[in-house]
mmCIF file of C-alpha atoms in Angstrom:
data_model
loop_
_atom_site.group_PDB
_atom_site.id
_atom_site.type_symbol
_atom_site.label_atom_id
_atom_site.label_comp_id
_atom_site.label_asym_id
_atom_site.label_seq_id
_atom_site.Cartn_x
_atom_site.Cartn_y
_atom_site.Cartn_z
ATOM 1 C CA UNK A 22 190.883 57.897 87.966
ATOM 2 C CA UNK A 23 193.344 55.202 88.531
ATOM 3 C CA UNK A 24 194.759 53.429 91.602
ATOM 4 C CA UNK A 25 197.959 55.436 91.303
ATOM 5 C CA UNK A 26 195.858 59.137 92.407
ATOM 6 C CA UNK A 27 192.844 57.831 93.945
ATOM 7 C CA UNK A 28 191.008 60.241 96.755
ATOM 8 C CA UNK A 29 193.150 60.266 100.285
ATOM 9 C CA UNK A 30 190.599 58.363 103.007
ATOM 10 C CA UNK A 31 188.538 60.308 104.607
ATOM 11 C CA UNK A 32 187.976 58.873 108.142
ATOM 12 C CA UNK A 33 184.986 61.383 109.254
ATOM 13 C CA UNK A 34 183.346 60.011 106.160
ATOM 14 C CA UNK A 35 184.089 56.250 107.237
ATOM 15 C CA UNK A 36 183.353 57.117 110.469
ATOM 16 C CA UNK A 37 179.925 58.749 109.640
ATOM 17 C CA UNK A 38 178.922 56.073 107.101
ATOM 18 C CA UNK A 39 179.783 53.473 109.795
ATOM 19 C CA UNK A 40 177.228 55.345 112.286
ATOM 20 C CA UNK A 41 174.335 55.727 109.940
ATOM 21 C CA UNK A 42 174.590 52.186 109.182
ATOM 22 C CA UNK A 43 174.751 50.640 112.555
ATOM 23 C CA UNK A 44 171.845 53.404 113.343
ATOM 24 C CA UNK A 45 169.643 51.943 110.633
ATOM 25 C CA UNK A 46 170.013 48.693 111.923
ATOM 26 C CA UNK A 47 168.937 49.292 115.538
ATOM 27 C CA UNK A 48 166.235 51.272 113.940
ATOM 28 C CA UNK A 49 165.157 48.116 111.976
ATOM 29 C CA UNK A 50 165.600 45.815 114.890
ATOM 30 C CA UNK A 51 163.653 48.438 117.610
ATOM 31 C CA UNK A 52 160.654 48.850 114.641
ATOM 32 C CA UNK A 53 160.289 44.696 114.701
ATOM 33 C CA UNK A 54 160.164 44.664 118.506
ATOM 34 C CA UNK A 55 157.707 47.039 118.632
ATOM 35 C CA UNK A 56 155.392 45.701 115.707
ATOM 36 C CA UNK A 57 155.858 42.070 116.594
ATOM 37 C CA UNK A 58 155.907 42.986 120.821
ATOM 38 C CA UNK A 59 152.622 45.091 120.390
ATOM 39 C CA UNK A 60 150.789 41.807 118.387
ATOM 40 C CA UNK A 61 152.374 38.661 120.492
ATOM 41 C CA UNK A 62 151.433 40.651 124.170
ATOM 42 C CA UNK A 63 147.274 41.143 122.555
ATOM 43 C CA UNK A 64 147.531 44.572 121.675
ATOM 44 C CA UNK A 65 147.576 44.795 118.313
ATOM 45 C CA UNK A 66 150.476 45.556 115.898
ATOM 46 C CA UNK A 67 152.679 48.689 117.337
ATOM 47 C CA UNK A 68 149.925 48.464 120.172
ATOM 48 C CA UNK A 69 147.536 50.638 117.873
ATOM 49 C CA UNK A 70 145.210 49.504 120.347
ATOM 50 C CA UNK A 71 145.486 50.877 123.198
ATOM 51 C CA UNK A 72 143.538 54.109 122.850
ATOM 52 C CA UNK A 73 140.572 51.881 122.658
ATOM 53 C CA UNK A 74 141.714 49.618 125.673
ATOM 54 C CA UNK A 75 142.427 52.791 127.531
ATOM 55 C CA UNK A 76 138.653 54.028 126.817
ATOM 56 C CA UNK A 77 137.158 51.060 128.105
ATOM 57 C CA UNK A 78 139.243 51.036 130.848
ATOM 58 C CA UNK A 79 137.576 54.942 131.451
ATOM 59 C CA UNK A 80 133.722 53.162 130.715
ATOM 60 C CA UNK A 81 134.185 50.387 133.371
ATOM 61 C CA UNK A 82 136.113 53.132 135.733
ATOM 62 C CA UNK A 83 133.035 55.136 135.321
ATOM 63 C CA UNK A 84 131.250 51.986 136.183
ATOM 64 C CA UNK A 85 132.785 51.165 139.308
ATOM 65 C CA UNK A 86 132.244 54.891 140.897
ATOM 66 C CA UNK A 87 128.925 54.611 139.860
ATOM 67 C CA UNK A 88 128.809 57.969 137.808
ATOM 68 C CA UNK A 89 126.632 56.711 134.907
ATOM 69 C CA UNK A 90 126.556 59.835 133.052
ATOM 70 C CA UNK A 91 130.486 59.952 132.071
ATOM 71 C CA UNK A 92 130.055 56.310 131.610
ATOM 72 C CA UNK A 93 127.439 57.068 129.087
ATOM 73 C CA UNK A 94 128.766 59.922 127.467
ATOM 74 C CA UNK A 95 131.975 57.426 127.129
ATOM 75 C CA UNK A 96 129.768 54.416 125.730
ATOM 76 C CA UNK A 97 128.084 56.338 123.345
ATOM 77 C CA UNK A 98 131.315 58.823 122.045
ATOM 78 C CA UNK A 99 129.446 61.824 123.151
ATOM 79 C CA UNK A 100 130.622 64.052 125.744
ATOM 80 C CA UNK A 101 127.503 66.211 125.836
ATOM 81 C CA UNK A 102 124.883 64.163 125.448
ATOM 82 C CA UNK A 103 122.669 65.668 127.797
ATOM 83 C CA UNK A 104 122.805 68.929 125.538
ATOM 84 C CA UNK A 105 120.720 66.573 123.219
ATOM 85 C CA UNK A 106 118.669 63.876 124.419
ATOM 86 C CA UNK A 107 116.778 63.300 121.534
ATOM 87 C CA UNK A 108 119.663 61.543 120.121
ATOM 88 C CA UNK A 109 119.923 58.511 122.553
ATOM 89 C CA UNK A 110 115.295 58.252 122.431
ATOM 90 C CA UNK A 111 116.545 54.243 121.178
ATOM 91 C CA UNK A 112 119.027 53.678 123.986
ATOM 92 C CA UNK A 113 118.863 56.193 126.935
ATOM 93 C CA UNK A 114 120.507 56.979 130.365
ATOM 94 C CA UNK A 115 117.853 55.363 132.335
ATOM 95 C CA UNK A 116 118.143 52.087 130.164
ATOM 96 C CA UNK A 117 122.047 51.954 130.198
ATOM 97 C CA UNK A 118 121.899 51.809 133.551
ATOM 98 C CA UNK A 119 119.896 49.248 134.168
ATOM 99 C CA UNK A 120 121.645 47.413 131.977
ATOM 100 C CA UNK A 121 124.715 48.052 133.830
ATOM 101 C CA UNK A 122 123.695 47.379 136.995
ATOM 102 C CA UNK A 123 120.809 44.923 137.584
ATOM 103 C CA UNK A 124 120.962 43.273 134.270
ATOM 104 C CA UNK A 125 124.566 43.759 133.626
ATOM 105 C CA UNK A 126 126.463 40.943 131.484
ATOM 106 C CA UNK A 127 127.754 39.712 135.225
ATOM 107 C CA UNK A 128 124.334 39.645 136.960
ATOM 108 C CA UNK A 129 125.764 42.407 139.427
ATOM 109 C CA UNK A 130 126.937 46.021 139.674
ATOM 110 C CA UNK A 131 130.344 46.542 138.330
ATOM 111 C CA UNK A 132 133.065 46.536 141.476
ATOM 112 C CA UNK A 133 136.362 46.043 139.696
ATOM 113 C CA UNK A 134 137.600 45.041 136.236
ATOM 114 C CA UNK A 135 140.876 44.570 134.220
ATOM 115 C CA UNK A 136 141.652 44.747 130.798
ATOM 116 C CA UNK A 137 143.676 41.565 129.346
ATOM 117 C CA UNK A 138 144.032 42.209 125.736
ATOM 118 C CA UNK A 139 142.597 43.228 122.697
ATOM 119 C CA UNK A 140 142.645 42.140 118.897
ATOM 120 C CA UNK A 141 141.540 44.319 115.804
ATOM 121 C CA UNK A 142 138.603 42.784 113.911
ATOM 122 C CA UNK A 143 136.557 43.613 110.878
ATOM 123 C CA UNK A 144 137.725 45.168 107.485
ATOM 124 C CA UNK A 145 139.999 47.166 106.263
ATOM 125 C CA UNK A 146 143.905 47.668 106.986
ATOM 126 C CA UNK A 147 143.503 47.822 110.764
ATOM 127 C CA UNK A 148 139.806 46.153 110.735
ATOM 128 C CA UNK A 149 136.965 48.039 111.461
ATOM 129 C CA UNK A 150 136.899 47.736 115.234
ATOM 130 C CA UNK A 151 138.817 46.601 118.249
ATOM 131 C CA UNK A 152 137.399 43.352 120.207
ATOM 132 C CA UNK A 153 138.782 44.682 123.914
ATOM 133 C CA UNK A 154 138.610 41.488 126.985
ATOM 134 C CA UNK A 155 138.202 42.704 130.477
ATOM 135 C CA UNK A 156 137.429 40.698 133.452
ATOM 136 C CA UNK A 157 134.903 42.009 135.674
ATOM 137 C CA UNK A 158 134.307 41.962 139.103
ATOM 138 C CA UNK A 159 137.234 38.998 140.091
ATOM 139 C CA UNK A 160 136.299 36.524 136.932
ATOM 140 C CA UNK A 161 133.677 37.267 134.472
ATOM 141 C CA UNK A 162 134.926 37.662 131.030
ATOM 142 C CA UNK A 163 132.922 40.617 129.230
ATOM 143 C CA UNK A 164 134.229 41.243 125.454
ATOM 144 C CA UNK A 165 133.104 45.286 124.203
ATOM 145 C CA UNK A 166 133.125 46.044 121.123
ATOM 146 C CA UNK A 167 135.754 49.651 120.078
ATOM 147 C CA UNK A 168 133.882 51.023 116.699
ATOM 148 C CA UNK A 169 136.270 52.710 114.861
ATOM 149 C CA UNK A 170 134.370 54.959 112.970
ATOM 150 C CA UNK A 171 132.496 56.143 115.393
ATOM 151 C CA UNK A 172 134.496 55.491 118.687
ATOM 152 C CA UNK A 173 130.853 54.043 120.284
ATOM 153 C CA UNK A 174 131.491 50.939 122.425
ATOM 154 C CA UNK A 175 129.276 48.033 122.228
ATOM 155 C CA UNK A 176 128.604 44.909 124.328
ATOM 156 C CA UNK A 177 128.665 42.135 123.275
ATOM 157 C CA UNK A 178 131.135 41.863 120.519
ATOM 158 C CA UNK A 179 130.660 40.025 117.690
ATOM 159 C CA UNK A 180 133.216 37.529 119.042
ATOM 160 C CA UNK A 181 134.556 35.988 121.951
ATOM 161 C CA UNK A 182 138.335 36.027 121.971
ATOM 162 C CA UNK A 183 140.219 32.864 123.542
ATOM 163 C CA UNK A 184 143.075 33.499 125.840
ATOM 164 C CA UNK A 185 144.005 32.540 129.685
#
C-alpha cells in the first residue's frame, strides 16, 4: 500500500476511537479518586471497609436500644446463637452484658456513638482485620477490632489509631 491508494478516512472509526480513549481516561482518573478518596477520608482503599464500619455501627446501635441479644449475636458473627449456647460457655450473654453496661470501656451504658474511621491491619493483601474508631457516648474513644476471617468483633484492638 502506498500513499497514492491508501484507505478513504473513516470518521465513525475516528470518532469511535476518539470516545473509547477519552472513556478510558475518565475511567482511570474516577478508579484513582476512588482508591486514593476511600484511603485519605480513613476508610480504607476503595472504602473496602465499610461493611465492617457498618457492622459496628449495627453492635453499638444494638447497644444503645439496649437489645443485648442482636448485639451479641452481632459481636460474636452468629445470628442464632441461642440455638447453641454451648458455644459461647467462655464468653456468654450474661457476661457481655455486663461488660457492656456496668463495666463497659466508658464506665457507663452506651447512649450514643459515631464511627470516625477505620484502617485495615494485620497480614495479608487487605490485612487480617479492620481497626474501626467510634466515639461513644459524646467523647470516649473505643477502638473494636473487625476479624476478617471470622467477622467476630473484638474490644480492644490491638491498636489505638491516632486521628482528631
Amino acid at each position: 500500500m502506498t500513499l497514492l491508494n491508501a484507505p478513504e478516512f473513516d470518521n465513525r472509526r475516528e470518532t469511535r476511537n476518539r470516545n473509547l480513549l477519552i472513556a478510558s481516561g475518565v475511567l482511570i482518573v474516577l478508579l484513582v479518586v476512588l482508591g486514593m478518596g476511600g484511603f485519605l477520608l480513613g476508610h480504607g482503599w476503595f472504602f473496602s471497609n465499610l461493611p465492617a464500619e457498618h457492622k459496628v455501627s449495627n453492635f453499638f446501635g444494638a447497644l444503645e436500644t439496649q437489645d443485648y441479644g442482636k448485639a451479641f449475636a452481632i459481636y460474636t458473627n452468629d445470628p442464632d446463637w441461642q440455638q447453641h449456647p454451648e458455644r459461647h460457655v467462655d464468653y456468654p450473654l450474661k457476661r457481655f452484658t455486663e461488660d457492656w453496661t456496668t463495666a463497659s470501656p466508658v464506665g457507663a451504658p452506651i447512649r450514643s456513638h459515631h464511627v470516625d474511621i477505620s484502617k485495615t491491619d494485620g497480614t495479608g493483601a487487605f490485612g487480617s482485620g479492620i481497626i474501626v474508631a467510634v466515639r461513644v457516648n459524646g467523647d470516649h474513644k473505643i477502638f473494636m477490632w473487625y476479624e476478617r476471617k471470622d467477622g467476630t468483633l473484638t474490644e480492644p484492638a490491638p491498636h489505638e489509631l491516632q486521628y482528631d
